[in-house]
CSV table of C-alpha atoms and ligand atoms in Angstrom, one decimal:
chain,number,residue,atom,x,y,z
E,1125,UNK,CA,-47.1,80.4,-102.0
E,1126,UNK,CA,-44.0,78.7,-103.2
E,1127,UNK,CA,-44.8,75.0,-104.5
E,1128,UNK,CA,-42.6,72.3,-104.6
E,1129,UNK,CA,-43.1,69.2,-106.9
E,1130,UNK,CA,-41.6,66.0,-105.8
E,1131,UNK,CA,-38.7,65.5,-108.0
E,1132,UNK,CA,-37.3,67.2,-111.1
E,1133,UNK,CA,-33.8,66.4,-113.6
E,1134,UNK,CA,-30.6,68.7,-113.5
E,1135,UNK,CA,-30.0,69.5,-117.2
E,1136,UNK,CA,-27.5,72.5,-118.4
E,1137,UNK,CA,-26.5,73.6,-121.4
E,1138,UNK,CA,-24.3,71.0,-121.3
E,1139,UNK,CA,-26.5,68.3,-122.0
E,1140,UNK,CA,-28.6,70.8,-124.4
E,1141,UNK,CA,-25.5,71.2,-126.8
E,1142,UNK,CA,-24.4,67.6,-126.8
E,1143,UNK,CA,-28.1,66.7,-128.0
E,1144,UNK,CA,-28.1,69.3,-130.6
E,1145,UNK,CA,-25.2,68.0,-132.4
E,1146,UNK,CA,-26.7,64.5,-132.4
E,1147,UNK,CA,-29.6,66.1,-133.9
E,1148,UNK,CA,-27.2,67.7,-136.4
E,1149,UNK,CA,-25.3,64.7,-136.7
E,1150,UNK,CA,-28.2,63.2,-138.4
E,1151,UNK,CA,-26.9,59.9,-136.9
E,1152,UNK,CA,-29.5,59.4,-134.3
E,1153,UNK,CA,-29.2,55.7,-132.9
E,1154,UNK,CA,-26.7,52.8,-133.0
E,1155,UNK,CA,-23.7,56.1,-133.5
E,1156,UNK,CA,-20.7,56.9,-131.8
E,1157,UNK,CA,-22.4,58.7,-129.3
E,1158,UNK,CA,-24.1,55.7,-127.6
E,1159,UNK,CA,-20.4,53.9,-128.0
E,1160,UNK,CA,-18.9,56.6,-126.0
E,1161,UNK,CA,-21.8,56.9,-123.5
E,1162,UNK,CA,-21.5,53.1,-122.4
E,1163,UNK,CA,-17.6,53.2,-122.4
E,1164,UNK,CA,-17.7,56.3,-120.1
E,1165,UNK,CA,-20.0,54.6,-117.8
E,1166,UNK,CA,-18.4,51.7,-117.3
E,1167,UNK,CA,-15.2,53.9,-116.2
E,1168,UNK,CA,-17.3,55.7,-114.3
E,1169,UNK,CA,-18.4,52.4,-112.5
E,1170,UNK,CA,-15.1,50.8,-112.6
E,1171,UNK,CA,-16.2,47.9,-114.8
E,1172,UNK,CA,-14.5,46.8,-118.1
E,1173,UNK,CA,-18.2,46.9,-120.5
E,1174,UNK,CA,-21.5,49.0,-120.2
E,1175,UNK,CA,-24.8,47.9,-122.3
E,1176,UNK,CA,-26.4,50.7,-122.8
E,1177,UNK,CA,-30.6,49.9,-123.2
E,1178,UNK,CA,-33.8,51.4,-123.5
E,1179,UNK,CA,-34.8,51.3,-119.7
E,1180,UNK,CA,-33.7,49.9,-116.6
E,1181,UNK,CA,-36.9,47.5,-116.6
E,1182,UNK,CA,-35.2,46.2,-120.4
E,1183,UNK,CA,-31.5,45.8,-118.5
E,1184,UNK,CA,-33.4,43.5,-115.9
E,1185,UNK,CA,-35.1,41.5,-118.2
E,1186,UNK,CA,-32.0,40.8,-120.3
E,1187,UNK,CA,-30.1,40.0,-117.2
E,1188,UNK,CA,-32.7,37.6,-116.1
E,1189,UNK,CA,-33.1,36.4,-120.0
E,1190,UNK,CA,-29.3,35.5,-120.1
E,1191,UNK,CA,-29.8,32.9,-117.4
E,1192,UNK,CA,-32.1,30.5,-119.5
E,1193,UNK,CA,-34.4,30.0,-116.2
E,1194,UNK,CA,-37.0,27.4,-117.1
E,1195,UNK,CA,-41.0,27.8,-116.9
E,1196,UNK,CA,-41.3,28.0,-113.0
E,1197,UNK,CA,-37.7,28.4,-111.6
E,1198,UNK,CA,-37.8,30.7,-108.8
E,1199,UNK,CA,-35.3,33.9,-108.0
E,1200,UNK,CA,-35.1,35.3,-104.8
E,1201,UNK,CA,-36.0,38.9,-104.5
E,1202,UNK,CA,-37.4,41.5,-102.7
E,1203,UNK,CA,-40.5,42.2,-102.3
E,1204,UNK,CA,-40.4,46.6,-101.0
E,1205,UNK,CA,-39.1,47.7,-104.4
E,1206,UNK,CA,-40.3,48.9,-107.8
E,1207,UNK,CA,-42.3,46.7,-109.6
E,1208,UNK,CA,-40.0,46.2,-112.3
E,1209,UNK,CA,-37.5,43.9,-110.3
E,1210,UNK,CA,-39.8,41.3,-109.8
E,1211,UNK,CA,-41.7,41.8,-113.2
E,1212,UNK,CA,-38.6,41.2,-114.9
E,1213,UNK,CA,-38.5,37.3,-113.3
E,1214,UNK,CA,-41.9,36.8,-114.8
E,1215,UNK,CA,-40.7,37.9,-118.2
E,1216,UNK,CA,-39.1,34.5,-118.3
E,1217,UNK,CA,-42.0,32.7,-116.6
E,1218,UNK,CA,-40.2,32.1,-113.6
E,1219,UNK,CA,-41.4,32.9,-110.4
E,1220,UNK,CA,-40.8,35.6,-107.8
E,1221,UNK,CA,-39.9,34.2,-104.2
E,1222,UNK,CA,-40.0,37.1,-102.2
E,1223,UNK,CA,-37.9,37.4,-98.6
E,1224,UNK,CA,-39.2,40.1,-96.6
E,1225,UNK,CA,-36.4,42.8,-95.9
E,1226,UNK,CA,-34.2,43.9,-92.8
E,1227,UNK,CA,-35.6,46.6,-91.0
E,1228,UNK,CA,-32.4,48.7,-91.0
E,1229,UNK,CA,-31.7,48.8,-94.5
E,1230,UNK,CA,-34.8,48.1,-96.1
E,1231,UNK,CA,-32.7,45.4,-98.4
E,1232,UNK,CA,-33.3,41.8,-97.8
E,1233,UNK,CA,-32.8,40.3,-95.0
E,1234,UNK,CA,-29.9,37.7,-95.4
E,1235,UNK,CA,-30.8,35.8,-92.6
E,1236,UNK,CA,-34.4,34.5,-93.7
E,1237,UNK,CA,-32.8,33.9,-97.6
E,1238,UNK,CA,-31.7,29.9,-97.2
E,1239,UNK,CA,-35.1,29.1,-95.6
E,1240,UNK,CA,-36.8,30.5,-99.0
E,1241,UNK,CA,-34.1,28.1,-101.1
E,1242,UNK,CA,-35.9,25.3,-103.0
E,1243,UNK,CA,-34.8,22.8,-105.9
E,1244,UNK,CA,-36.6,25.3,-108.3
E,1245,UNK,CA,-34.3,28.5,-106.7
E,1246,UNK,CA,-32.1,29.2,-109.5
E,1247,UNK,CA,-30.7,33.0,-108.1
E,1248,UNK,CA,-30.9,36.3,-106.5
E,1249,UNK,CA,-32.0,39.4,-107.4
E,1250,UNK,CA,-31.2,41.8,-105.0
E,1251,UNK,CA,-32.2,45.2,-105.1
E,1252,UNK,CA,-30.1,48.3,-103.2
E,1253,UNK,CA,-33.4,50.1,-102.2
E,1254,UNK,CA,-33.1,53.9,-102.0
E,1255,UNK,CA,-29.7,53.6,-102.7
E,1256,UNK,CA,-27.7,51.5,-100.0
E,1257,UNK,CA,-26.2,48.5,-100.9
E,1258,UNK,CA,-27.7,44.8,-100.1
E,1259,UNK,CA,-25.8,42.8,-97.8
E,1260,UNK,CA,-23.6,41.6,-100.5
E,1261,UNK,CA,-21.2,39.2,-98.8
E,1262,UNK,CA,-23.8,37.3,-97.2
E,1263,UNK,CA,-25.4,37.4,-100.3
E,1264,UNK,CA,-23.0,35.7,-102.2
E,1265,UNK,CA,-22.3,33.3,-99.8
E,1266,UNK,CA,-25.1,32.1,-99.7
E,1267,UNK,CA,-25.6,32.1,-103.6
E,1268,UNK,CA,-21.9,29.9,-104.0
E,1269,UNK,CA,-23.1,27.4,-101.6
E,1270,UNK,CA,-26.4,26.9,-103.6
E,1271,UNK,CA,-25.1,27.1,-107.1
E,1272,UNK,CA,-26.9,30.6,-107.8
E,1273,UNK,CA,-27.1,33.2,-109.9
E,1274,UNK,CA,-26.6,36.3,-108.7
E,1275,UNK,CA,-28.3,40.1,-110.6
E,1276,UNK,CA,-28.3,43.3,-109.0
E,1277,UNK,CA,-31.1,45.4,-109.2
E,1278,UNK,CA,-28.6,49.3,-109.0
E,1279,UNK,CA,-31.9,51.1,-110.5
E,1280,UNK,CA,-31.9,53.6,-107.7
E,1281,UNK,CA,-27.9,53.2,-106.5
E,1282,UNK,CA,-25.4,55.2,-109.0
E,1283,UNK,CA,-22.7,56.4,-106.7
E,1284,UNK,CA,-23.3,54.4,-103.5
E,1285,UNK,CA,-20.5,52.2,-102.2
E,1286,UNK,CA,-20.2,48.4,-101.0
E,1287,UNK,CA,-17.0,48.0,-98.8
E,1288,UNK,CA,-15.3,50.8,-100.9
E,1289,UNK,CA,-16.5,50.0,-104.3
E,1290,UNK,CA,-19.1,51.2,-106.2
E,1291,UNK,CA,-21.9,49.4,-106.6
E,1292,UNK,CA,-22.1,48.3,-110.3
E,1293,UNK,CA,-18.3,46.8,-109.9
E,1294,UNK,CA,-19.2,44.0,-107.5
E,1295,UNK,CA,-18.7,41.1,-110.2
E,1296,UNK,CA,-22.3,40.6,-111.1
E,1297,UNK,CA,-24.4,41.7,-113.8
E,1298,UNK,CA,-26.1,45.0,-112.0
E,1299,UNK,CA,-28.2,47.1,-113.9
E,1300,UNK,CA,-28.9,50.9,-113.5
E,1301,UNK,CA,-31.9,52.9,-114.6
E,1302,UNK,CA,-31.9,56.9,-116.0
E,1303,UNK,CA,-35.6,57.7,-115.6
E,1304,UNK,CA,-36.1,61.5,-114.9
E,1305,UNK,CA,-36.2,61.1,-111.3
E,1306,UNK,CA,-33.3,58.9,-110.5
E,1307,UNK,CA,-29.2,60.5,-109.5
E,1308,UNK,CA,-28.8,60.6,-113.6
E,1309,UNK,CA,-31.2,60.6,-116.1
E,1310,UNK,CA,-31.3,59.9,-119.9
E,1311,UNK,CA,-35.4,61.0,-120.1
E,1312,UNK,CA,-35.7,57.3,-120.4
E,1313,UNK,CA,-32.4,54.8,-120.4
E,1314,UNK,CA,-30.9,51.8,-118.6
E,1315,UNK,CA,-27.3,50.2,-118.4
E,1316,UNK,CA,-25.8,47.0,-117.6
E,1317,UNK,CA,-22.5,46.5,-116.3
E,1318,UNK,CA,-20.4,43.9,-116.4
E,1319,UNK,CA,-16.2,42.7,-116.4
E,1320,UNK,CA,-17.8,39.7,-118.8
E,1321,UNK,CA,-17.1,40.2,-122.8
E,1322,UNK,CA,-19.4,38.0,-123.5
E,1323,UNK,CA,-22.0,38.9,-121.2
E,1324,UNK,CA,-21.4,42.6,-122.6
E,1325,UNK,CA,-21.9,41.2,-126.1
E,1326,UNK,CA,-25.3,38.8,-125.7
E,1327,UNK,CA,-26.7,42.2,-124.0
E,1328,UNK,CA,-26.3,44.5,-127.3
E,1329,UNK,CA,-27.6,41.7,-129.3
E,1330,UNK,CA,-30.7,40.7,-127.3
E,1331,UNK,CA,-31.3,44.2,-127.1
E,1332,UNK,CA,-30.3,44.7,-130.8
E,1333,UNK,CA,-33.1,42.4,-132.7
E,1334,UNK,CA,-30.8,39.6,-131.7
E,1335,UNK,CA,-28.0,40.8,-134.4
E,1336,UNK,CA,-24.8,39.1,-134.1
E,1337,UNK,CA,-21.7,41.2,-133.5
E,1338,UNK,CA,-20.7,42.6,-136.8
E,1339,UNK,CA,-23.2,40.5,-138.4
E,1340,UNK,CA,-25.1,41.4,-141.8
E,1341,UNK,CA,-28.0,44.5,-140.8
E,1342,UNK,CA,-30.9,41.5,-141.3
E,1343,UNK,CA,-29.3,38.4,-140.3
E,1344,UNK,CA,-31.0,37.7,-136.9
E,1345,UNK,CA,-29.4,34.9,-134.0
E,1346,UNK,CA,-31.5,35.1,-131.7
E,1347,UNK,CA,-35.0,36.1,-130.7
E,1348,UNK,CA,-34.2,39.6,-129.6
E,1349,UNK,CA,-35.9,42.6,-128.9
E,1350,UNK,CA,-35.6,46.5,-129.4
E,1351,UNK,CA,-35.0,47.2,-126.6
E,1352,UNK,CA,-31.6,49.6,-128.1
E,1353,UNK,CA,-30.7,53.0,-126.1
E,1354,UNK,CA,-30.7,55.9,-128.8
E,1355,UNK,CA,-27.7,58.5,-129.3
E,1356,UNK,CA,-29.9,61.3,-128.6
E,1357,UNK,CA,-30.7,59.7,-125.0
E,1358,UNK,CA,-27.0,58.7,-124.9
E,1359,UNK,CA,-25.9,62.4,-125.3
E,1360,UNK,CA,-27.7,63.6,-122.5
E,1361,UNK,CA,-26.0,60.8,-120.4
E,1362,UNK,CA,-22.7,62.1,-121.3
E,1363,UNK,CA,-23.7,65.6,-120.1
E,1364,UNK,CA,-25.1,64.2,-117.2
E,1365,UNK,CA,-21.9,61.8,-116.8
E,1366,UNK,CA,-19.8,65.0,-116.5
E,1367,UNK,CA,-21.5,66.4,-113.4
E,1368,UNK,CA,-21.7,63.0,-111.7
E,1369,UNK,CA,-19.9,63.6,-108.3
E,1370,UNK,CA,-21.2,67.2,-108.0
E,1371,UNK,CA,-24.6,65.6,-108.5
E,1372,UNK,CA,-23.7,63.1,-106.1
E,1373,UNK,CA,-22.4,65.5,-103.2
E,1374,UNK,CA,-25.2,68.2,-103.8
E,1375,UNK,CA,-27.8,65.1,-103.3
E,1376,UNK,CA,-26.0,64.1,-100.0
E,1377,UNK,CA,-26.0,67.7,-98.7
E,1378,UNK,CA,-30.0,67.7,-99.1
E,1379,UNK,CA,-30.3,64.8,-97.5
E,1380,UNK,CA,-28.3,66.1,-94.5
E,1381,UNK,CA,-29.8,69.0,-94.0
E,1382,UNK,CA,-33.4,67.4,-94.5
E,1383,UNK,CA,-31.7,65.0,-91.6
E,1384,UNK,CA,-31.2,67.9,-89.6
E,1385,UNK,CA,-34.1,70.1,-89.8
E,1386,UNK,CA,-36.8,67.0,-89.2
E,1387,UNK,CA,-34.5,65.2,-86.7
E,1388,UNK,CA,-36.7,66.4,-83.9
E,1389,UNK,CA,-40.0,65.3,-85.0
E,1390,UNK,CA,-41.0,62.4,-83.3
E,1391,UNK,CA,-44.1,61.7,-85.2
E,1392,UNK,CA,-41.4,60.9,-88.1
E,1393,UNK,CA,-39.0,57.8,-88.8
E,1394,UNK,CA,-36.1,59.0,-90.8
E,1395,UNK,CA,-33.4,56.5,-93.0
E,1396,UNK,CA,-30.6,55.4,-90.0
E,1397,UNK,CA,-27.8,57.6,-90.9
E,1398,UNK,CA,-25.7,55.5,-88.5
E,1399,UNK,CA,-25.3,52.5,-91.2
E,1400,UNK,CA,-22.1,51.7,-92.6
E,1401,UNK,CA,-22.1,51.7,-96.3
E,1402,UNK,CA,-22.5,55.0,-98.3
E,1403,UNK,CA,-25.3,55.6,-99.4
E,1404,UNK,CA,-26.7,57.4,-102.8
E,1405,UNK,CA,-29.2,59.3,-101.7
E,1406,UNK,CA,-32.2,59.0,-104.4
E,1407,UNK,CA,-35.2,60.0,-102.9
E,1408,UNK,CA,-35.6,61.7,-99.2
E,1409,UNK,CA,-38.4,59.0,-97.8
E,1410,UNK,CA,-39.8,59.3,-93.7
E,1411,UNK,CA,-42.6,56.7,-92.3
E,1412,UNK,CA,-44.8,58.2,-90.5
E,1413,UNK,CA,-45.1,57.4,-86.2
E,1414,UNK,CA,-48.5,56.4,-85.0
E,1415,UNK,CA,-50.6,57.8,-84.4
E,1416,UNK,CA,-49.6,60.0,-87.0
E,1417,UNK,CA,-51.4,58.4,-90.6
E,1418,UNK,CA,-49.1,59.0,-93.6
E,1419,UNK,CA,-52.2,59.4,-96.0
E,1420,UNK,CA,-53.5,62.4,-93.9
E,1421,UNK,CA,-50.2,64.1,-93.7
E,1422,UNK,CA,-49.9,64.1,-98.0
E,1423,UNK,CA,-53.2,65.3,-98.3
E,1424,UNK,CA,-52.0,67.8,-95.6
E,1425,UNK,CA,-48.9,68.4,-97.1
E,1426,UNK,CA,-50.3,68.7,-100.8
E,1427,UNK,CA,-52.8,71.4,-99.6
E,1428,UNK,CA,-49.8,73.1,-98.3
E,1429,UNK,CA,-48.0,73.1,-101.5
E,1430,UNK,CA,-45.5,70.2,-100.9
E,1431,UNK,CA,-45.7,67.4,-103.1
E,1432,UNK,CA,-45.2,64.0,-101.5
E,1433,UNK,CA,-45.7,60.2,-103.0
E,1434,UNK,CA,-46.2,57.1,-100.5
E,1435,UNK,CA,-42.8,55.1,-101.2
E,1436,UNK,CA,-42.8,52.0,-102.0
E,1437,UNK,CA,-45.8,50.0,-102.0
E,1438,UNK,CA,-45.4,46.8,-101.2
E,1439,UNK,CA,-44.9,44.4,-104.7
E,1440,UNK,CA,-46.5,41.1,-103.8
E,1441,UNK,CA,-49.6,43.6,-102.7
E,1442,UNK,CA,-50.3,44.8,-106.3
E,1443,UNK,CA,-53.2,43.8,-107.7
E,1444,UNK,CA,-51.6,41.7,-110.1
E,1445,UNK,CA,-49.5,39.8,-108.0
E,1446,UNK,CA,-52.4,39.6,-105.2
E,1447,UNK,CA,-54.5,38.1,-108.3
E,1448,UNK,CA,-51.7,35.6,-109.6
E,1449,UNK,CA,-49.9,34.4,-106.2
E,1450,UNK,CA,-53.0,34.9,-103.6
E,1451,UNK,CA,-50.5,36.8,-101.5
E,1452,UNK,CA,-52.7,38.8,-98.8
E,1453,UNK,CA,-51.6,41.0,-96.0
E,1454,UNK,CA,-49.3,39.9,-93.6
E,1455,UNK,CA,-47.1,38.0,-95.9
E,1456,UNK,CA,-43.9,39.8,-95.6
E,1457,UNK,CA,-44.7,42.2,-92.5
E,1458,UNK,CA,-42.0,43.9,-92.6
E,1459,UNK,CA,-42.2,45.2,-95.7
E,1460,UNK,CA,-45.9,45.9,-95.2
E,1461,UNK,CA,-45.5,48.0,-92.5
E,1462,UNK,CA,-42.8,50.7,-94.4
E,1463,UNK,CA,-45.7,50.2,-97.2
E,1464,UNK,CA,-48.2,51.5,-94.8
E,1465,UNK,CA,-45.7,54.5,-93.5
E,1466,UNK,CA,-44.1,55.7,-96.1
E,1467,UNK,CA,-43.7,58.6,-97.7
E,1468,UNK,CA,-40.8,60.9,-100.0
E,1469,UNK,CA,-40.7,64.2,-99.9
E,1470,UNK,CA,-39.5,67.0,-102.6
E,1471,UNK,CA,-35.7,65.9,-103.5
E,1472,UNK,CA,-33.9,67.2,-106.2
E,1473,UNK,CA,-31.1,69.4,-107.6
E,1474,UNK,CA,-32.0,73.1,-107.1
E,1475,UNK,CA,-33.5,73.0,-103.4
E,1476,UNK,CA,-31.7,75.2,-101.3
E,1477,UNK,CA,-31.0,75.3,-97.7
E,1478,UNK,CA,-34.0,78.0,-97.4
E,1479,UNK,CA,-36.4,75.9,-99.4
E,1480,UNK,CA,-35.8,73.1,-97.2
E,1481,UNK,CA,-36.4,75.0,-94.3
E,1482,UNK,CA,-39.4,75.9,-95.8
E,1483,UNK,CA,-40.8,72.3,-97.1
E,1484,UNK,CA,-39.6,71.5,-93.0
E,1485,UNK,CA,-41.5,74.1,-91.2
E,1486,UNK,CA,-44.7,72.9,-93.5
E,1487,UNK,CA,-44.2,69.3,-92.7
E,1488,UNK,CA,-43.8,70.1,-89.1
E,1489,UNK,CA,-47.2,72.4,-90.0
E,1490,UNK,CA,-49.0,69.5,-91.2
E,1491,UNK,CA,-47.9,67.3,-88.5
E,1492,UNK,CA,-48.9,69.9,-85.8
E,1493,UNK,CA,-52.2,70.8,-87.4
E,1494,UNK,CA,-53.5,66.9,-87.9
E,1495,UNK,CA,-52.5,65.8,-84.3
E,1496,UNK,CA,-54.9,69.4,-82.8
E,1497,UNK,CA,-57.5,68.2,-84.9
E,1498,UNK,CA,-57.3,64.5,-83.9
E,1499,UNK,CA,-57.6,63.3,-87.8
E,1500,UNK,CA,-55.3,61.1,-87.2
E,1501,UNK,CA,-56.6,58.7,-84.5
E,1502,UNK,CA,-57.3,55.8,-86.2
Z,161,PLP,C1,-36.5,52.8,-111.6
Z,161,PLP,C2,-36.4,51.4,-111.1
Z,161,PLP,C3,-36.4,50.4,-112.0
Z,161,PLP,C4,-36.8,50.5,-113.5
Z,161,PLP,O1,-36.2,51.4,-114.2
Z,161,PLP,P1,-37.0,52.0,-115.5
Z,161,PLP,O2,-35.9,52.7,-116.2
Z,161,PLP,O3,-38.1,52.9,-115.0
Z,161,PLP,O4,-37.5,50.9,-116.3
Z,161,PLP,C5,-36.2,49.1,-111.5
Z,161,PLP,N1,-36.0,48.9,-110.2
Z,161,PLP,C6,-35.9,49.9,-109.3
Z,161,PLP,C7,-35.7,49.5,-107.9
Z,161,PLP,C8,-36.1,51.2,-109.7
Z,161,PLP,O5,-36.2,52.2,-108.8
């Protein structure tokens, strides 16, 4: 039997050469090679600077470190994301006010954002979940009339468009993240993007030991971190830079045809295909329909050699933040309930049509075989 895992990196020769002559190079971190990454991904983005760091959880946390948030200032966020957004607020001991999200979009909903304003609200950190862009417009709004920052959580967004520009290029600080799994990958790599020199330049130096630019190797200005994104990691982001769009378009045609092969199970919620923005597709996520329960259908689907992962748990839910906060069920509903449902199936590079048809007719398997044997009932 064929298996499928859930997600796995498109790397060529391409990237394999480009790492090799870093190796040879012998010049293995702060080199041209990282230079040339972050200028080509800022072109790529349409932005005039790209800080290239360790991880998109580091890019956050600089972004949020820039804006010299006192010990219990609040940023607005959401709270159905990757627990990095949020951790990155409490980095700089301010506090997480989570919004629950729209429905449609899964991004936060703009319209319950002023009632979660307080004196202490010093910004917004919006994150475009599973790649479609936050409302921005609203969103910045909002964040003129109350004097707010504003930093955009692109993690899982490369590619995707608000109102005809890439997301990235939007005027904000928005940061983008190269684990394995995500549209590109550097193994492990983040980037910050910005129009603002200095911006750009407190971002290499926070994330540089707090060097100053051209400064003496061991004269330190700030309390910074290592937090620096090597050449070796840089290289395979060039490769990977190279192949963008075709990355891009063979992700989209996935998601299609996923689209079209499991648009006729009811027991399924797909993403709404019938929003406006373009989206970047980064994982293929369904909720699962009562009384369908998604935890029997990946126990199904695993037996049945398809990998699957429940997508996303709900942040202010995780133990830590139920321990710190006292947040219990029911706080942000919405987002519970896509918690509760939700599930991604195999997505990456490499799965063709047949495969898909394949990892379709076993979810439509599972499906069938759990609703005969009444498992499901809850
Ligand atoms: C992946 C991701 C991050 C963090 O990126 P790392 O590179 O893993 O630190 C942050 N936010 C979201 C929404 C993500 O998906």
């Amino acid at each position: 039997m064929k298996t499928y895992p859930i997600a796995k990196p498109w790397i060529t020769d391409a990237e394999i050469k480009r790492v090799e002559a870093v190796l040879r190079s012998g010049h293995l971190s702060l080199g041209p090679v990282a230079t040339e990454f972050e200028k080509t991904f800022a072109s790529y983005v349409g932005t005039k600077y790209a800080a290239a760091v360790s991880s998109g959880t580091a890019g956050l946390h600089l972004c949020i470190r820039l804006q010299n948030l006192q010990e219990g200032d609040e940023v607005i966020t959401s709270p159905y994301s990757f627990v990095a957004s949020a951790n990155s607020i409490l980095y700089e001991r301010a506090i997480p006010k989570f919004v629950d999200i729209d429905p449609r979009t899964l991004n936060l909903d703009v319209r319950q954002i002023e009632k979660a304003i307080t004196p202490r609200t010093k910004g917004i950190l919006p994150v475009h979940i599973f790649g479609y862009p936050a409302e921005m417009d609203a969103i910045r709004v909002i964040a003129d009339k109350h004097g707010l920052f504003i930093v955009e959580d692109a993690c899982e967004s490369l590619g995707a468009t608000y109102k005809g520009k890439k997301l990235g290029a939007l005027g904000y600080p928005a940061v983008f993240a190269f684990y394995a799994n995500k549209q590109m990958t550097t193994a492990e790599g983040g980037i910050v993007t910005t129009d603002d020199e200095s911006v750009y330049k407190k971002i290499k130096s926070f994330s540089n030991q707090g060097r100053g630019d051209g400064d003496l190797w061991l004269k330190h200005e700030v309390l910074g971190y290592n937090y620096r994104l090597s050449d070796v990691h840089s290289a395979i982001g060039l490769g990977q830079l190279e192949r963008m769009d075709e990355a891009l378009a063979k992700r989209d045609a996935i998601a299609q045809t996923y689209h079209r092969l499991l648009a006729d199970v009811q027991e399924l919620e797909l993403l709404d295909a019938s929003l406006p923005e373009k989206r970047s597709w980064f994982i293929y996520p369904a909720w699962t329909r009562k009384p369908l329960q998604r935890d029997a259908l990946m126990q199904a689907l695993n037996s049945l050699g398809v990998a699957s992962r429940p997508y996303l748990p709900s942040i202010h839910l995780q133990p830590f933040y139920r321990q710190r906060f006292g947040y219990q069920e029911g706080a942000f509903p919405v987002s519970e309930d896509r918690s509760d449902r939700g599930l991604a199936f195999p997505f990456y590079i490499g799965l063709q049509e047949e495969d898909l048809k394949i990892i379709s007719d076993r979810i439509k398997e599972a499906i069938a075989k759990l609703l005969k044997g009444g498992k499901i009932y809850a």
